[in-house]
CSV table of C-alpha atoms and ligand atoms in Angstrom, one decimal:
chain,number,residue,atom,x,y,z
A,1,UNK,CA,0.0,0.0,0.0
A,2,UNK,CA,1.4,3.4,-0.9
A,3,UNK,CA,1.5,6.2,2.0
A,4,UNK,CA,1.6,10.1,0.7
A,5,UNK,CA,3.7,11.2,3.0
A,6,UNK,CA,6.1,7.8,3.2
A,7,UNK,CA,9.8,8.6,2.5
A,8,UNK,CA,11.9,5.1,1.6
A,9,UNK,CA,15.1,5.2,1.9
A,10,UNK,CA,16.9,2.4,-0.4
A,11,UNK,CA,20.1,0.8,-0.1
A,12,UNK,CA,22.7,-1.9,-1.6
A,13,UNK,CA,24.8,-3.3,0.4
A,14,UNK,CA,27.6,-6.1,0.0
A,15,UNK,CA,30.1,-7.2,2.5
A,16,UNK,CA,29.7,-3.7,3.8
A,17,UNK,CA,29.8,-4.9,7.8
A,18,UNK,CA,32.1,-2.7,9.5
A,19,UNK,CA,30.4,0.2,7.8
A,20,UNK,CA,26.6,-0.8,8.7
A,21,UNK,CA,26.5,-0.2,12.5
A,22,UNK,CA,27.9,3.4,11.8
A,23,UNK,CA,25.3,4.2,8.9
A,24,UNK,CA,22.5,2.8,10.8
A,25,UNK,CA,22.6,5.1,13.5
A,26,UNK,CA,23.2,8.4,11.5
A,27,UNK,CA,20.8,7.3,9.5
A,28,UNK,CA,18.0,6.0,12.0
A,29,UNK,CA,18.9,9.6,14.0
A,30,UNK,CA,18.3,11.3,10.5
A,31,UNK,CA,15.1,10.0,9.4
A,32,UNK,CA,13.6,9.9,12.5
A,33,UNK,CA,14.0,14.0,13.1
A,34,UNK,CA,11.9,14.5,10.1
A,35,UNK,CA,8.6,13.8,11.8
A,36,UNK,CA,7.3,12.1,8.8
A,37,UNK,CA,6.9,8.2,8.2
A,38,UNK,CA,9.5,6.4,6.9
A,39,UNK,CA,10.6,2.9,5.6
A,40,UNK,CA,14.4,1.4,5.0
A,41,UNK,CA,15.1,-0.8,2.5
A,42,UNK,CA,18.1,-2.8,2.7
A,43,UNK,CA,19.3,-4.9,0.1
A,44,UNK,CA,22.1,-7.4,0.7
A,45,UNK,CA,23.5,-8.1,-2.1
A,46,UNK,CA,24.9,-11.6,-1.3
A,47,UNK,CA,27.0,-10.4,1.0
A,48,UNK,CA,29.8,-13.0,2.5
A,49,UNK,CA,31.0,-11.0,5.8
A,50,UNK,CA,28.1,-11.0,8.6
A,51,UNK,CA,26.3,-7.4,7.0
A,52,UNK,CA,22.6,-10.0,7.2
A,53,UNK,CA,23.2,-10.5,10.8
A,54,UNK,CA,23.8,-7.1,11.6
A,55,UNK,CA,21.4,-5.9,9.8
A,56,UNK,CA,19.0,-8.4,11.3
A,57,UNK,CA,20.4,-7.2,15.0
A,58,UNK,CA,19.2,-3.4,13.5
A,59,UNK,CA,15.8,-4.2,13.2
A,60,UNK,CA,15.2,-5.3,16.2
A,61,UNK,CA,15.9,-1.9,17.2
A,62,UNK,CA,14.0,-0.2,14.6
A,63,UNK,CA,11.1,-2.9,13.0
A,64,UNK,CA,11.2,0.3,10.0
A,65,UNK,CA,14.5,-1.2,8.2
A,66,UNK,CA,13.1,-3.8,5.8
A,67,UNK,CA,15.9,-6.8,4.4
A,68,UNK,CA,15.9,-8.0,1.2
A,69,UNK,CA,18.0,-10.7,1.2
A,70,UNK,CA,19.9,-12.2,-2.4
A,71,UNK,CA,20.7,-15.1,-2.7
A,72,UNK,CA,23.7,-14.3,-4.6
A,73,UNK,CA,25.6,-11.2,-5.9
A,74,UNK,CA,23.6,-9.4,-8.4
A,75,UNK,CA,25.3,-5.8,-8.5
A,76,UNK,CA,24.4,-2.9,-7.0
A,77,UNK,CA,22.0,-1.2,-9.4
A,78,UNK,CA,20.1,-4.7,-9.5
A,79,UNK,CA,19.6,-4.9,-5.9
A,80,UNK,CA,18.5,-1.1,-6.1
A,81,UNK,CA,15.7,-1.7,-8.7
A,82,UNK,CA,14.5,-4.8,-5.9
A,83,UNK,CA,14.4,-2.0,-3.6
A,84,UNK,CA,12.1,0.1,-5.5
A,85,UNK,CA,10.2,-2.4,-6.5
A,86,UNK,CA,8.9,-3.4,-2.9
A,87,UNK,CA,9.4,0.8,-2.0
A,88,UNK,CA,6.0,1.8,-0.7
A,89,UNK,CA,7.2,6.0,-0.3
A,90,UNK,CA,6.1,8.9,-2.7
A,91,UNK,CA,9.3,9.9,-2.5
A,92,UNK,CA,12.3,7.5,-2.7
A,93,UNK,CA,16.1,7.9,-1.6
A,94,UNK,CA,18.8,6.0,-2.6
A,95,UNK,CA,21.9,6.0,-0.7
A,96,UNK,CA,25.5,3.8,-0.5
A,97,UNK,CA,26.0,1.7,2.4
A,98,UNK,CA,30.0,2.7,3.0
A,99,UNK,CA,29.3,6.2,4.3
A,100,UNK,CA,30.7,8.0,1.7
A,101,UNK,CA,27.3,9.4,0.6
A,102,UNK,CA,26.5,11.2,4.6
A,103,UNK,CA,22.6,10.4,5.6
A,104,UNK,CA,22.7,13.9,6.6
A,105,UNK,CA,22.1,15.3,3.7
A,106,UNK,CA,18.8,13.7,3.2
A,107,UNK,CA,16.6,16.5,4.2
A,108,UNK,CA,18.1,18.5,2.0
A,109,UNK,CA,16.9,16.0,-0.8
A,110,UNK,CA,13.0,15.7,0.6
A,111,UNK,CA,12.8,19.3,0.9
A,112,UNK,CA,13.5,19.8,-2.9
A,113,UNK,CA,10.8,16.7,-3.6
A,114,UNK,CA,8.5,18.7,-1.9
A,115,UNK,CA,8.8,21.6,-3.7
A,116,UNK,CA,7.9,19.6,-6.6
A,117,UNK,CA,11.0,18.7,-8.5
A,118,UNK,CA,10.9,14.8,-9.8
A,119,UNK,CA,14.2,13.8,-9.9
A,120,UNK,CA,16.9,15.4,-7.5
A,121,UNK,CA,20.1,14.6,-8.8
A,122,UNK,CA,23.3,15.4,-7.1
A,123,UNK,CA,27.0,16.2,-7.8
A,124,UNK,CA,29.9,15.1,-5.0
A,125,UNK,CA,31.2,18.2,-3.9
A,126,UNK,CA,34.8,17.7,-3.1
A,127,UNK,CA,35.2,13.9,-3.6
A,128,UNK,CA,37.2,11.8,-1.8
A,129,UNK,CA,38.0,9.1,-4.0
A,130,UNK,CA,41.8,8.5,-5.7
A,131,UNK,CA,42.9,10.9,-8.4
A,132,UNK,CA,42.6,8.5,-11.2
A,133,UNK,CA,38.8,7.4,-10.0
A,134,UNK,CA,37.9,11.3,-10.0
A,135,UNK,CA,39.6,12.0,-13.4
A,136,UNK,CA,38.1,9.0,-15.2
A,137,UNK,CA,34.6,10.3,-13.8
A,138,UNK,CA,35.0,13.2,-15.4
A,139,UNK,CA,36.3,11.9,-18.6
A,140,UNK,CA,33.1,9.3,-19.0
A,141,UNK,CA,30.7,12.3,-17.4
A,142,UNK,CA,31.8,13.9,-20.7
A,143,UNK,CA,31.2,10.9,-22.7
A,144,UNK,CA,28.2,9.8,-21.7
A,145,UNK,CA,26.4,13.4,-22.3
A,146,UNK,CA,27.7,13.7,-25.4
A,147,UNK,CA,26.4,10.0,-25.9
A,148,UNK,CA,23.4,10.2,-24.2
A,149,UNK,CA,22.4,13.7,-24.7
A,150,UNK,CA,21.6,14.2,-20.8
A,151,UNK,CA,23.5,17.2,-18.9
A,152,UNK,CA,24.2,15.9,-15.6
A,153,UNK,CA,27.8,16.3,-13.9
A,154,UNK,CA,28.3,13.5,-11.8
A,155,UNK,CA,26.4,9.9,-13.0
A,156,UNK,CA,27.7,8.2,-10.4
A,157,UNK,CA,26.8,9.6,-6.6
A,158,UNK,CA,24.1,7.6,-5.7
A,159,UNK,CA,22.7,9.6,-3.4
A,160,UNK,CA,20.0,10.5,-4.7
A,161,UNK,CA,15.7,11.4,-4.8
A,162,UNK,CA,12.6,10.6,-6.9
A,163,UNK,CA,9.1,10.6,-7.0
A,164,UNK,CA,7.1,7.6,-6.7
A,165,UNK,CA,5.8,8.6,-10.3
A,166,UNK,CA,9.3,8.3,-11.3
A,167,UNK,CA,9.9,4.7,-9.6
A,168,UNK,CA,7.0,3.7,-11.3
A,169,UNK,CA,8.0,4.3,-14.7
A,170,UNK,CA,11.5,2.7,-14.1
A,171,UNK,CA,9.7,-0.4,-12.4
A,172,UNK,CA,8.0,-1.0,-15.2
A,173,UNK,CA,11.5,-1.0,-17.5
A,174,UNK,CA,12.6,-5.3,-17.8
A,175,UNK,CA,15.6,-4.6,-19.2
A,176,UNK,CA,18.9,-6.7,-17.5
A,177,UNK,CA,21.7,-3.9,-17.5
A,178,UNK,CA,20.9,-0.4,-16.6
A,179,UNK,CA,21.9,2.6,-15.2
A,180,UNK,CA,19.5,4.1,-12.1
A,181,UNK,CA,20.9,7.7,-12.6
A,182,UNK,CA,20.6,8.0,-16.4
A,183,UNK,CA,17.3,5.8,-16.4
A,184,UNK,CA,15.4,8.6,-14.2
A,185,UNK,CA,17.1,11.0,-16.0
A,186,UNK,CA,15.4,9.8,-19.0
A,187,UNK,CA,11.9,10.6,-17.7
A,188,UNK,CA,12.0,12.9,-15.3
A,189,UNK,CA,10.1,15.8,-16.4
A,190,UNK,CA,11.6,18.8,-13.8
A,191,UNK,CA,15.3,17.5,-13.0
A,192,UNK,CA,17.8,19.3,-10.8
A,193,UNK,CA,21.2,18.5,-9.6
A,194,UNK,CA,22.5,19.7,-6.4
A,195,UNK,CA,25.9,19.5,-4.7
A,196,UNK,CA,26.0,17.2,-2.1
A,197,UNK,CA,29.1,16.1,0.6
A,198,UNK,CA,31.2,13.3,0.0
A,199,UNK,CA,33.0,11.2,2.4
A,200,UNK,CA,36.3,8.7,2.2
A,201,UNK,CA,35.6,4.8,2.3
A,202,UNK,CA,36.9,4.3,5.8
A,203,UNK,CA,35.9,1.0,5.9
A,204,UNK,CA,35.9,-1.8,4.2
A,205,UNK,CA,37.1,-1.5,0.1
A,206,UNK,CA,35.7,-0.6,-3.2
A,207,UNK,CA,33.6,-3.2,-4.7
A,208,UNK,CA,34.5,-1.9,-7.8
A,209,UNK,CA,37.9,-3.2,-9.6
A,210,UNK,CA,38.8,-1.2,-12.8
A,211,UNK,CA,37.6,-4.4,-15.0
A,212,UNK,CA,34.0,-3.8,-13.1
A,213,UNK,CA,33.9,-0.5,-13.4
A,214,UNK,CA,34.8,-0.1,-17.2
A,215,UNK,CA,31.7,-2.8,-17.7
A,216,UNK,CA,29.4,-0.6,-15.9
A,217,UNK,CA,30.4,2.2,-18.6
A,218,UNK,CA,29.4,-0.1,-21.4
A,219,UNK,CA,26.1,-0.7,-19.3
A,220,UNK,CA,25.8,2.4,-19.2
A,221,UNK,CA,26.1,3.2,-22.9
A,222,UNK,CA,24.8,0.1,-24.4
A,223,UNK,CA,21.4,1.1,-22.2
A,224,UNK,CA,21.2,4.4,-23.1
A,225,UNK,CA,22.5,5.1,-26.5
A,226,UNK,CA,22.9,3.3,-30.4
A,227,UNK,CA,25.8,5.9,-30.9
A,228,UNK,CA,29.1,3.9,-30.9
A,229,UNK,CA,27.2,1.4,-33.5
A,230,UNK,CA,26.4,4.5,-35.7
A,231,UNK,CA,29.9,5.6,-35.5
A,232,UNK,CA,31.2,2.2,-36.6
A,233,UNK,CA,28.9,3.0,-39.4
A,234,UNK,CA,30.3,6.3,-40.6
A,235,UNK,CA,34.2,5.1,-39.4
A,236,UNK,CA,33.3,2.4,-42.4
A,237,UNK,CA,32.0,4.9,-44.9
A,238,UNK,CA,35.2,7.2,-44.0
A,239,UNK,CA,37.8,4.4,-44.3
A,240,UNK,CA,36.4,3.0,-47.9
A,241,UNK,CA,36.6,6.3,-49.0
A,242,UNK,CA,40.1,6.7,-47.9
A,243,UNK,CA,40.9,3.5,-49.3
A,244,UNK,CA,39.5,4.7,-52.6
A,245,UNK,CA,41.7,7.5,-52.6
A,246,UNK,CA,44.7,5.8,-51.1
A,247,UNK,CA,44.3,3.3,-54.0
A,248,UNK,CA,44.2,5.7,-56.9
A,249,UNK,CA,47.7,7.0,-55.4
A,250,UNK,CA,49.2,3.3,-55.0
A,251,UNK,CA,49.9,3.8,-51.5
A,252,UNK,CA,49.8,0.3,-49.8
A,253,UNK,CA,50.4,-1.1,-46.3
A,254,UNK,CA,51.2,0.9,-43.9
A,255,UNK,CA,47.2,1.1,-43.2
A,256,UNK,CA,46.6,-2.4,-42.8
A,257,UNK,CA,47.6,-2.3,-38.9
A,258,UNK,CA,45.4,0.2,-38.2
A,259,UNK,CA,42.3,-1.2,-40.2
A,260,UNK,CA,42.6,-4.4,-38.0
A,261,UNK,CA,42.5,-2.7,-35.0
A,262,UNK,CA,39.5,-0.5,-36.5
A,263,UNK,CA,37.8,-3.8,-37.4
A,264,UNK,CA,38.7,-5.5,-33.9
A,265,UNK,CA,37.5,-2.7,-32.2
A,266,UNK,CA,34.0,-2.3,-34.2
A,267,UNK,CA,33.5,-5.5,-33.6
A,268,UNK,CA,33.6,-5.9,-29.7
A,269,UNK,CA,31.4,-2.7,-29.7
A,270,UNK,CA,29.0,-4.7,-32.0
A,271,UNK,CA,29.1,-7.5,-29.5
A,272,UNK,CA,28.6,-5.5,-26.6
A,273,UNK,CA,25.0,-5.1,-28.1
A,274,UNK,CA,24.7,-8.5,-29.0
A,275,UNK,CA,25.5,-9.7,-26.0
A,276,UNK,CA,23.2,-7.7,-23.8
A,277,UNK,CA,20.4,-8.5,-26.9
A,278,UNK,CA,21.1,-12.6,-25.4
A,279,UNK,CA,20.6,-11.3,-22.1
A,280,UNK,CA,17.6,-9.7,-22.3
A,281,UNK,CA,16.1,-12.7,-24.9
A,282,UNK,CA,17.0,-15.1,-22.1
A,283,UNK,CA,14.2,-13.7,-19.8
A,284,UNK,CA,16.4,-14.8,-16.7
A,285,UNK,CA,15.1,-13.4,-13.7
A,286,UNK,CA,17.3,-10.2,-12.7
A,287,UNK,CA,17.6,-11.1,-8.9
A,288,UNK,CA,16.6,-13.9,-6.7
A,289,UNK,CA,15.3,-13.1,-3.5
A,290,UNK,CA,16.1,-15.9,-0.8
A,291,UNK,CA,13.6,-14.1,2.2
A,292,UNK,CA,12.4,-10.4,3.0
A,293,UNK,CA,12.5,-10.1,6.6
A,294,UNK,CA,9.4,-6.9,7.3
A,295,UNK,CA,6.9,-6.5,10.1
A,296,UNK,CA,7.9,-9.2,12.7
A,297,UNK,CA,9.0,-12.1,10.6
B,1,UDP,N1,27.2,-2.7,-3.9
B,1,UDP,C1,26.3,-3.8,-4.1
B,1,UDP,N2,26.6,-4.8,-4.9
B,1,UDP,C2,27.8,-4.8,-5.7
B,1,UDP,C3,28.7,-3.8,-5.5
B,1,UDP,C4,28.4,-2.7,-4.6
B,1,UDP,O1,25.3,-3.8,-3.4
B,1,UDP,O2,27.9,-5.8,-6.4
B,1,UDP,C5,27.0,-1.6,-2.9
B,1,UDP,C6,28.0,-1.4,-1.9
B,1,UDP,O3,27.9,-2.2,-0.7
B,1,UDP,C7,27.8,0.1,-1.6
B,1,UDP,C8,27.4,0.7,-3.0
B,1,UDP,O4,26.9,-0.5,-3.7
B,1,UDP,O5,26.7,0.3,-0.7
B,1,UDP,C9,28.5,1.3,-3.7
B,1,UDP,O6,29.6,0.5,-3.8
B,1,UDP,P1,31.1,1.0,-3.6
B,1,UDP,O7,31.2,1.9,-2.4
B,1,UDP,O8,32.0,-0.2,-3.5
B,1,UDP,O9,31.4,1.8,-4.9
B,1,UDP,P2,32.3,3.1,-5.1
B,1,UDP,O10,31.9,4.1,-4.1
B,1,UDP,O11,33.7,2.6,-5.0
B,1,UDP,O12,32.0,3.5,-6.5
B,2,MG,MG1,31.7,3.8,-2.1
């Protein structure tokens, strides 16, 4: 049953145990100071270290943290998109589990819901990640507007707001790989972006390695944009003309080397797509869920 005044907060979490007992009580303070009702979603995302039990230990405190328990590792967005699915709020929060996105700033978020916007967006202000994490952001921030044709400045703080009419439109999307950020960005009809704080991970480590986070970029531009496949396209057209020309002058090999790598290249970016086409044509489920512990179970 949705409740009009219901904020839900929604969170991923894996192997993120020395980090939860902190969150949970910034957080639990936070929400609770708002004077409006509330529900926490926690996803464990098939965590190994003991985050379920803790998390289980939280609720007893406070019945209002929900579980939704994997029963593997599905990825972080994944376990999100469970969250909103079983999100009962009109307004929805998403939020990291390590900290680094501070439950303080959560009013801040509401209060711009309220005022009617659909989608808050948010940009880490100073952000405490390593140089190269914070120069390849803005590198593929670049990219993927240009790609995309959004504007926003930081796709990947995940701290961030939308309306229930906004979860409902991105509940209804199937598809396997996605990007929350860029998906609500798609339909939200009265966007902003605001800057937000940023914390160091002091606990625990990234769950991202570089190999894991260059596949999120492809998820990221596979689900949201046919423009590398067009460029292959016109990088064809360009080459055969150049060949052509090349020809009529007798100049030979030297272009060979780089025509292979042109054609290696076009054709991972082909099978990017076709590989998320399999995925979606396999009609896997996206998660499983082993048990939701709510209410007093
Ligand atoms: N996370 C998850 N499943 C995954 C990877 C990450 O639920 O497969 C969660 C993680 O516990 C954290 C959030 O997603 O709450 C962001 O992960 P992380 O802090 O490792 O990413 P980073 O801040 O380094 O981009
Ligand atoms: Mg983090």
């Amino acid at each position: 049953m949705l409740n009009d005044n219901m904020i839900s907060i929604v969170i991923p979490v894996y192997n993120e145990e020395e980090n939860l007992p902190e969150l949970f009580r910034r957080l639990f303070s936070v929400m609770e100071n708002l004077n409006r009702p509330y529900e926490i979603i926690a996803i464990n995302d098939g965590s190994k270290d003991s985050s379920l039990p803790i998390m289980l230990q939280e609720r007893k405190r406070n019945p209002k943290l929900r579980v939704i328990d994997f029963n593997g590792n599905f990825g972080q967005h994944t376990a999100i998109i469970a969250g909103f699915k079983s999100s009962r709020g009109n307004q929805i929060i998403t939020l990291d589990a390590d900290l680094q996105n501070p439950p303080e700033e959560i009013p801040r978020i509401t209060e711009l819901l309220d005022s009617g916007h659909d989608v808050v967006g948010t940009i880490r202000k100073k952000r405490k990640d390593s140089i190269f994490r914070r120069y390849a952001s803005k590198l593929i921030n670049r990219i993927m507007n240009k790609v995309t044709g959004f504007s926003l400045h930081d796709y990947g703080c995940m701290l961030r707001g939308y309306s229930r009419g906004i979860i409902d439109i991105i509940n209804e999307c199937g598809e396997v790989s996605t990007f929350i950020p860029a998906l609500a960005q798609k339909f939200a009809v009265n966007p902003v972006e605001i800057e937000v704080s940023h914390e160091a991970r002091t606990r625990g480590e990234s769950k991202y390695s570089l190999f894991r986070l260059i596949r999120l970029q492809f998820d990221l531009m596979t689900a949201f944009s046919l423009f590398p496949l067009q460029m292959i396209t016109i990088l064809g057209m360009m080459i055969f003309g150049a060949g052509v020309i090349l020809a009529a002058f007798g100049v030979g090999h030297a272009v060979n080397f780089l025509l292979a790598g042109i054609i290696v290249t076009s054709t991972g970016i082909t099978g990017e797509y076709t590989g998320r086409i399999y995925q979606e044509v396999r009609k896997r489920p996206r998660y499983v869920i082993r048990k939701i512990y709510e209410g007093d179970k």
